[in-house]
């Protein structure tokens, strides 16, 4: 690149990509969990994924948990996350690609029978092919 010409690409500015971690790799490795068709039933028009941390905290539930705690199932818990995210989107007056929201869920700790409030965030970003996708994360996750 000559000194008097503007850069024509990001590679001209930053150099070549060293490492690229794709969304597909994150699904394969279990870092992201696909919300599947339940997301479109809840009102999403773009694919939705949850981080493993959100899945374990807000969705995961086993039959043994019903015996120790209170009767729930992962589909119902996922529905709660998705519906609260949709409600937050619809109620948001500001633009941007991130949105914080809260919901109540029973912690999967072996003893709790009442719900606690948790905060989550939703990010809209590009998928592996540049298509819009949504990821639901814990507030401290990137």
mmCIF file with all atom_site columns, N, CA and C in Angstrom, residues 73-112:
data_model
loop_
_atom_site.group_PDB
_atom_site.id
_atom_site.type_symbol
_atom_site.label_atom_id
_atom_site.label_alt_id
_atom_site.label_comp_id
_atom_site.label_asym_id
_atom_site.label_entity_id
_atom_site.label_seq_id
_atom_site.pdbx_PDB_ins_code
_atom_site.Cartn_x
_atom_site.Cartn_y
_atom_site.Cartn_z
_atom_site.occupancy
_atom_site.B_iso_or_equiv
_atom_site.pdbx_formal_charge
_atom_site.auth_seq_id
_atom_site.auth_comp_id
_atom_site.auth_asym_id
_atom_site.auth_atom_id
_atom_site.pdbx_PDB_model_num
ATOM 1   N N  . UNK A 1 73  ? -39.522 -28.595 33.425 1.00 0.00 ? 73  UNK A N  1
ATOM 2   C CA . UNK A 1 73  ? -38.869 -29.307 32.336 1.00 0.00 ? 73  UNK A CA 1
ATOM 3   C C  . UNK A 1 73  ? -38.071 -28.314 31.496 1.00 0.00 ? 73  UNK A C  1
ATOM 4   N N  . UNK A 1 74  ? -37.050 -28.782 30.782 1.00 0.00 ? 74  UNK A N  1
ATOM 5   C CA . UNK A 1 74  ? -36.194 -27.859 30.034 1.00 0.00 ? 74  UNK A CA 1
ATOM 6   C C  . UNK A 1 74  ? -36.932 -27.107 28.930 1.00 0.00 ? 74  UNK A C  1
ATOM 7   N N  . UNK A 1 75  ? -37.914 -27.718 28.306 1.00 0.00 ? 75  UNK A N  1
ATOM 8   C CA . UNK A 1 75  ? -38.653 -27.017 27.249 1.00 0.00 ? 75  UNK A CA 1
ATOM 9   C C  . UNK A 1 75  ? -39.393 -25.812 27.816 1.00 0.00 ? 75  UNK A C  1
ATOM 10  N N  . UNK A 1 76  ? -40.036 -25.994 28.948 1.00 0.00 ? 76  UNK A N  1
ATOM 11  C CA . UNK A 1 76  ? -40.739 -24.882 29.591 1.00 0.00 ? 76  UNK A CA 1
ATOM 12  C C  . UNK A 1 76  ? -39.789 -23.798 30.063 1.00 0.00 ? 76  UNK A C  1
ATOM 13  N N  . UNK A 1 77  ? -38.633 -24.197 30.557 1.00 0.00 ? 77  UNK A N  1
ATOM 14  C CA . UNK A 1 77  ? -37.650 -23.221 31.020 1.00 0.00 ? 77  UNK A CA 1
ATOM 15  C C  . UNK A 1 77  ? -37.062 -22.439 29.851 1.00 0.00 ? 77  UNK A C  1
ATOM 16  N N  . UNK A 1 78  ? -36.806 -23.135 28.719 1.00 0.00 ? 78  UNK A N  1
ATOM 17  C CA . UNK A 1 78  ? -36.327 -22.444 27.524 1.00 0.00 ? 78  UNK A CA 1
ATOM 18  C C  . UNK A 1 78  ? -37.387 -21.479 27.013 1.00 0.00 ? 78  UNK A C  1
ATOM 19  N N  . UNK A 1 79  ? -38.642 -21.916 27.028 1.00 0.00 ? 79  UNK A N  1
ATOM 20  C CA . UNK A 1 79  ? -39.746 -21.047 26.604 1.00 0.00 ? 79  UNK A CA 1
ATOM 21  C C  . UNK A 1 79  ? -39.750 -19.763 27.430 1.00 0.00 ? 79  UNK A C  1
ATOM 22  N N  . UNK A 1 80  ? -39.571 -19.872 28.741 1.00 0.00 ? 80  UNK A N  1
ATOM 23  C CA . UNK A 1 80  ? -39.550 -18.689 29.615 1.00 0.00 ? 80  UNK A CA 1
ATOM 24  C C  . UNK A 1 80  ? -38.438 -17.723 29.204 1.00 0.00 ? 80  UNK A C  1
ATOM 25  N N  . UNK A 1 81  ? -37.239 -18.244 28.930 1.00 0.00 ? 81  UNK A N  1
ATOM 26  C CA . UNK A 1 81  ? -36.121 -17.388 28.518 1.00 0.00 ? 81  UNK A CA 1
ATOM 27  C C  . UNK A 1 81  ? -36.462 -16.675 27.212 1.00 0.00 ? 81  UNK A C  1
ATOM 28  N N  . UNK A 1 82  ? -36.959 -17.442 26.245 1.00 0.00 ? 82  UNK A N  1
ATOM 29  C CA . UNK A 1 82  ? -37.249 -16.877 24.925 1.00 0.00 ? 82  UNK A CA 1
ATOM 30  C C  . UNK A 1 82  ? -38.369 -15.842 24.975 1.00 0.00 ? 82  UNK A C  1
ATOM 31  N N  . UNK A 1 83  ? -39.435 -16.130 25.696 1.00 0.00 ? 83  UNK A N  1
ATOM 32  C CA . UNK A 1 83  ? -40.556 -15.192 25.781 1.00 0.00 ? 83  UNK A CA 1
ATOM 33  C C  . UNK A 1 83  ? -40.138 -13.910 26.487 1.00 0.00 ? 83  UNK A C  1
ATOM 34  N N  . UNK A 1 84  ? -39.363 -14.013 27.532 1.00 0.00 ? 84  UNK A N  1
ATOM 35  C CA . UNK A 1 84  ? -38.902 -12.801 28.219 1.00 0.00 ? 84  UNK A CA 1
ATOM 36  C C  . UNK A 1 84  ? -37.975 -11.989 27.315 1.00 0.00 ? 84  UNK A C  1
ATOM 37  N N  . UNK A 1 85  ? -37.167 -12.657 26.504 1.00 0.00 ? 85  UNK A N  1
ATOM 38  C CA . UNK A 1 85  ? -36.304 -11.943 25.559 1.00 0.00 ? 85  UNK A CA 1
ATOM 39  C C  . UNK A 1 85  ? -37.150 -11.225 24.506 1.00 0.00 ? 85  UNK A C  1
ATOM 40  N N  . UNK A 1 86  ? -38.172 -11.895 23.983 1.00 0.00 ? 86  UNK A N  1
ATOM 41  C CA . UNK A 1 86  ? -39.062 -11.266 22.992 1.00 0.00 ? 86  UNK A CA 1
ATOM 42  C C  . UNK A 1 86  ? -39.779 -10.070 23.609 1.00 0.00 ? 86  UNK A C  1
ATOM 43  N N  . UNK A 1 87  ? -40.257 -10.216 24.831 1.00 0.00 ? 87  UNK A N  1
ATOM 44  C CA . UNK A 1 87  ? -40.941 -9.102  25.496 1.00 0.00 ? 87  UNK A CA 1
ATOM 45  C C  . UNK A 1 87  ? -39.991 -7.924  25.694 1.00 0.00 ? 87  UNK A C  1
ATOM 46  N N  . UNK A 1 88  ? -38.738 -8.207  26.022 1.00 0.00 ? 88  UNK A N  1
ATOM 47  C CA . UNK A 1 88  ? -37.755 -7.134  26.203 1.00 0.00 ? 88  UNK A CA 1
ATOM 48  C C  . UNK A 1 88  ? -37.501 -6.421  24.880 1.00 0.00 ? 88  UNK A C  1
ATOM 49  N N  . UNK A 1 89  ? -37.419 -7.170  23.792 1.00 0.00 ? 89  UNK A N  1
ATOM 50  C CA . UNK A 1 89  ? -37.210 -6.569  22.475 1.00 0.00 ? 89  UNK A CA 1
ATOM 51  C C  . UNK A 1 89  ? -38.384 -5.671  22.125 1.00 0.00 ? 89  UNK A C  1
ATOM 52  N N  . UNK A 1 90  ? -39.579 -6.179  22.305 1.00 0.00 ? 90  UNK A N  1
ATOM 53  C CA . UNK A 1 90  ? -40.779 -5.406  21.955 1.00 0.00 ? 90  UNK A CA 1
ATOM 54  C C  . UNK A 1 90  ? -40.943 -4.172  22.827 1.00 0.00 ? 90  UNK A C  1
ATOM 55  N N  . UNK A 1 91  ? -40.464 -4.234  24.058 1.00 0.00 ? 91  UNK A N  1
ATOM 56  C CA . UNK A 1 91  ? -40.598 -3.107  24.969 1.00 0.00 ? 91  UNK A CA 1
ATOM 57  C C  . UNK A 1 91  ? -39.445 -2.123  24.920 1.00 0.00 ? 91  UNK A C  1
ATOM 58  N N  . UNK A 1 92  ? -38.442 -2.435  24.129 1.00 0.00 ? 92  UNK A N  1
ATOM 59  C CA . UNK A 1 92  ? -37.268 -1.576  24.076 1.00 0.00 ? 92  UNK A CA 1
ATOM 60  C C  . UNK A 1 92  ? -37.509 -0.380  23.167 1.00 0.00 ? 92  UNK A C  1
ATOM 61  N N  . UNK A 1 93  ? -37.177 0.791   23.668 1.00 0.00 ? 93  UNK A N  1
ATOM 62  C CA . UNK A 1 93  ? -37.347 2.019   22.880 1.00 0.00 ? 93  UNK A CA 1
ATOM 63  C C  . UNK A 1 93  ? -36.047 2.428   22.199 1.00 0.00 ? 93  UNK A C  1
ATOM 64  N N  . UNK A 1 94  ? -34.956 1.794   22.565 1.00 0.00 ? 94  UNK A N  1
ATOM 65  C CA . UNK A 1 94  ? -33.673 2.206   21.998 1.00 0.00 ? 94  UNK A CA 1
ATOM 66  C C  . UNK A 1 94  ? -33.204 1.184   20.968 1.00 0.00 ? 94  UNK A C  1
ATOM 67  N N  . UNK A 1 95  ? -32.384 1.644   20.067 1.00 0.00 ? 95  UNK A N  1
ATOM 68  C CA . UNK A 1 95  ? -31.801 0.770   19.065 1.00 0.00 ? 95  UNK A CA 1
ATOM 69  C C  . UNK A 1 95  ? -30.531 0.137   19.578 1.00 0.00 ? 95  UNK A C  1
ATOM 70  N N  . UNK A 1 96  ? -29.778 -0.424  18.695 1.00 0.00 ? 96  UNK A N  1
ATOM 71  C CA . UNK A 1 96  ? -28.510 -1.036  19.068 1.00 0.00 ? 96  UNK A CA 1
ATOM 72  C C  . UNK A 1 96  ? -28.562 -2.535  18.879 1.00 0.00 ? 96  UNK A C  1
ATOM 73  N N  . UNK A 1 97  ? -27.427 -3.163  19.122 1.00 0.00 ? 97  UNK A N  1
ATOM 74  C CA . UNK A 1 97  ? -27.353 -4.606  18.914 1.00 0.00 ? 97  UNK A CA 1
ATOM 75  C C  . UNK A 1 97  ? -27.335 -5.395  20.222 1.00 0.00 ? 97  UNK A C  1
ATOM 76  N N  . UNK A 1 98  ? -27.472 -4.718  21.375 1.00 0.00 ? 98  UNK A N  1
ATOM 77  C CA . UNK A 1 98  ? -27.496 -5.396  22.663 1.00 0.00 ? 98  UNK A CA 1
ATOM 78  C C  . UNK A 1 98  ? -28.682 -4.934  23.494 1.00 0.00 ? 98  UNK A C  1
ATOM 79  N N  . UNK A 1 99  ? -29.181 -5.855  24.295 1.00 0.00 ? 99  UNK A N  1
ATOM 80  C CA . UNK A 1 99  ? -30.324 -5.549  25.145 1.00 0.00 ? 99  UNK A CA 1
ATOM 81  C C  . UNK A 1 99  ? -30.238 -6.410  26.401 1.00 0.00 ? 99  UNK A C  1
ATOM 82  N N  . UNK A 1 100 ? -30.409 -5.799  27.549 1.00 0.00 ? 100 UNK A N  1
ATOM 83  C CA . UNK A 1 100 ? -30.450 -6.535  28.813 1.00 0.00 ? 100 UNK A CA 1
ATOM 84  C C  . UNK A 1 100 ? -31.888 -6.850  29.156 1.00 0.00 ? 100 UNK A C  1
ATOM 85  N N  . UNK A 1 101 ? -32.100 -8.013  29.786 1.00 0.00 ? 101 UNK A N  1
ATOM 86  C CA . UNK A 1 101 ? -33.434 -8.375  30.251 1.00 0.00 ? 101 UNK A CA 1
ATOM 87  C C  . UNK A 1 101 ? -33.303 -9.300  31.452 1.00 0.00 ? 101 UNK A C  1
ATOM 88  N N  . UNK A 1 102 ? -34.395 -9.470  32.157 1.00 0.00 ? 102 UNK A N  1
ATOM 89  C CA . UNK A 1 102 ? -34.409 -10.306 33.357 1.00 0.00 ? 102 UNK A CA 1
ATOM 90  C C  . UNK A 1 102 ? -35.540 -11.316 33.285 1.00 0.00 ? 102 UNK A C  1
ATOM 91  N N  . UNK A 1 103 ? -35.393 -12.365 34.068 1.00 0.00 ? 103 UNK A N  1
ATOM 92  C CA . UNK A 1 103 ? -36.470 -13.332 34.237 1.00 0.00 ? 103 UNK A CA 1
ATOM 93  C C  . UNK A 1 103 ? -36.286 -14.028 35.573 1.00 0.00 ? 103 UNK A C  1
ATOM 94  N N  . UNK A 1 104 ? -37.337 -14.675 36.006 1.00 0.00 ? 104 UNK A N  1
ATOM 95  C CA . UNK A 1 104 ? -37.287 -15.476 37.219 1.00 0.00 ? 104 UNK A CA 1
ATOM 96  C C  . UNK A 1 104 ? -37.195 -16.934 36.828 1.00 0.00 ? 104 UNK A C  1
ATOM 97  N N  . UNK A 1 105 ? -36.260 -17.648 37.462 1.00 0.00 ? 105 UNK A N  1
ATOM 98  C CA . UNK A 1 105 ? -36.117 -19.085 37.238 1.00 0.00 ? 105 UNK A CA 1
ATOM 99  C C  . UNK A 1 105 ? -35.734 -19.747 38.561 1.00 0.00 ? 105 UNK A C  1
ATOM 100 N N  . UNK A 1 106 ? -36.164 -20.995 38.724 1.00 0.00 ? 106 UNK A N  1
ATOM 101 C CA . UNK A 1 106 ? -35.782 -21.757 39.909 1.00 0.00 ? 106 UNK A CA 1
ATOM 102 C C  . UNK A 1 106 ? -34.350 -22.227 39.694 1.00 0.00 ? 106 UNK A C  1
ATOM 103 N N  . UNK A 1 107 ? -33.436 -21.882 40.594 1.00 0.00 ? 107 UNK A N  1
ATOM 104 C CA . UNK A 1 107 ? -32.059 -22.343 40.426 1.00 0.00 ? 107 UNK A CA 1
ATOM 105 C C  . UNK A 1 107 ? -31.981 -23.864 40.554 1.00 0.00 ? 107 UNK A C  1
ATOM 106 N N  . UNK A 1 108 ? -31.148 -24.452 39.765 1.00 0.00 ? 108 UNK A N  1
ATOM 107 C CA . UNK A 1 108 ? -30.971 -25.909 39.797 1.00 0.00 ? 108 UNK A CA 1
ATOM 108 C C  . UNK A 1 108 ? -29.869 -26.239 40.801 1.00 0.00 ? 108 UNK A C  1
ATOM 109 N N  . UNK A 1 109 ? -30.242 -26.192 42.071 1.00 0.00 ? 109 UNK A N  1
ATOM 110 C CA . UNK A 1 109 ? -29.253 -26.370 43.130 1.00 0.00 ? 109 UNK A CA 1
ATOM 111 C C  . UNK A 1 109 ? -29.561 -27.552 44.049 1.00 0.00 ? 109 UNK A C  1
ATOM 112 N N  . UNK A 1 110 ? -30.628 -28.277 43.736 1.00 0.00 ? 110 UNK A N  1
ATOM 113 C CA . UNK A 1 110 ? -30.976 -29.445 44.538 1.00 0.00 ? 110 UNK A CA 1
ATOM 114 C C  . UNK A 1 110 ? -31.893 -29.168 45.706 1.00 0.00 ? 110 UNK A C  1
ATOM 115 N N  . UNK A 1 111 ? -32.181 -27.879 46.014 1.00 0.00 ? 111 UNK A N  1
ATOM 116 C CA . UNK A 1 111 ? -33.014 -27.566 47.176 1.00 0.00 ? 111 UNK A CA 1
ATOM 117 C C  . UNK A 1 111 ? -34.069 -26.496 46.914 1.00 0.00 ? 111 UNK A C  1
ATOM 118 N N  . UNK A 1 112 ? -33.810 -25.561 46.020 1.00 0.00 ? 112 UNK A N  1
ATOM 119 C CA . UNK A 1 112 ? -34.709 -24.416 45.832 1.00 0.00 ? 112 UNK A CA 1
ATOM 120 C C  . UNK A 1 112 ? -36.039 -24.835 45.209 1.00 0.00 ? 112 UNK A C  1
#
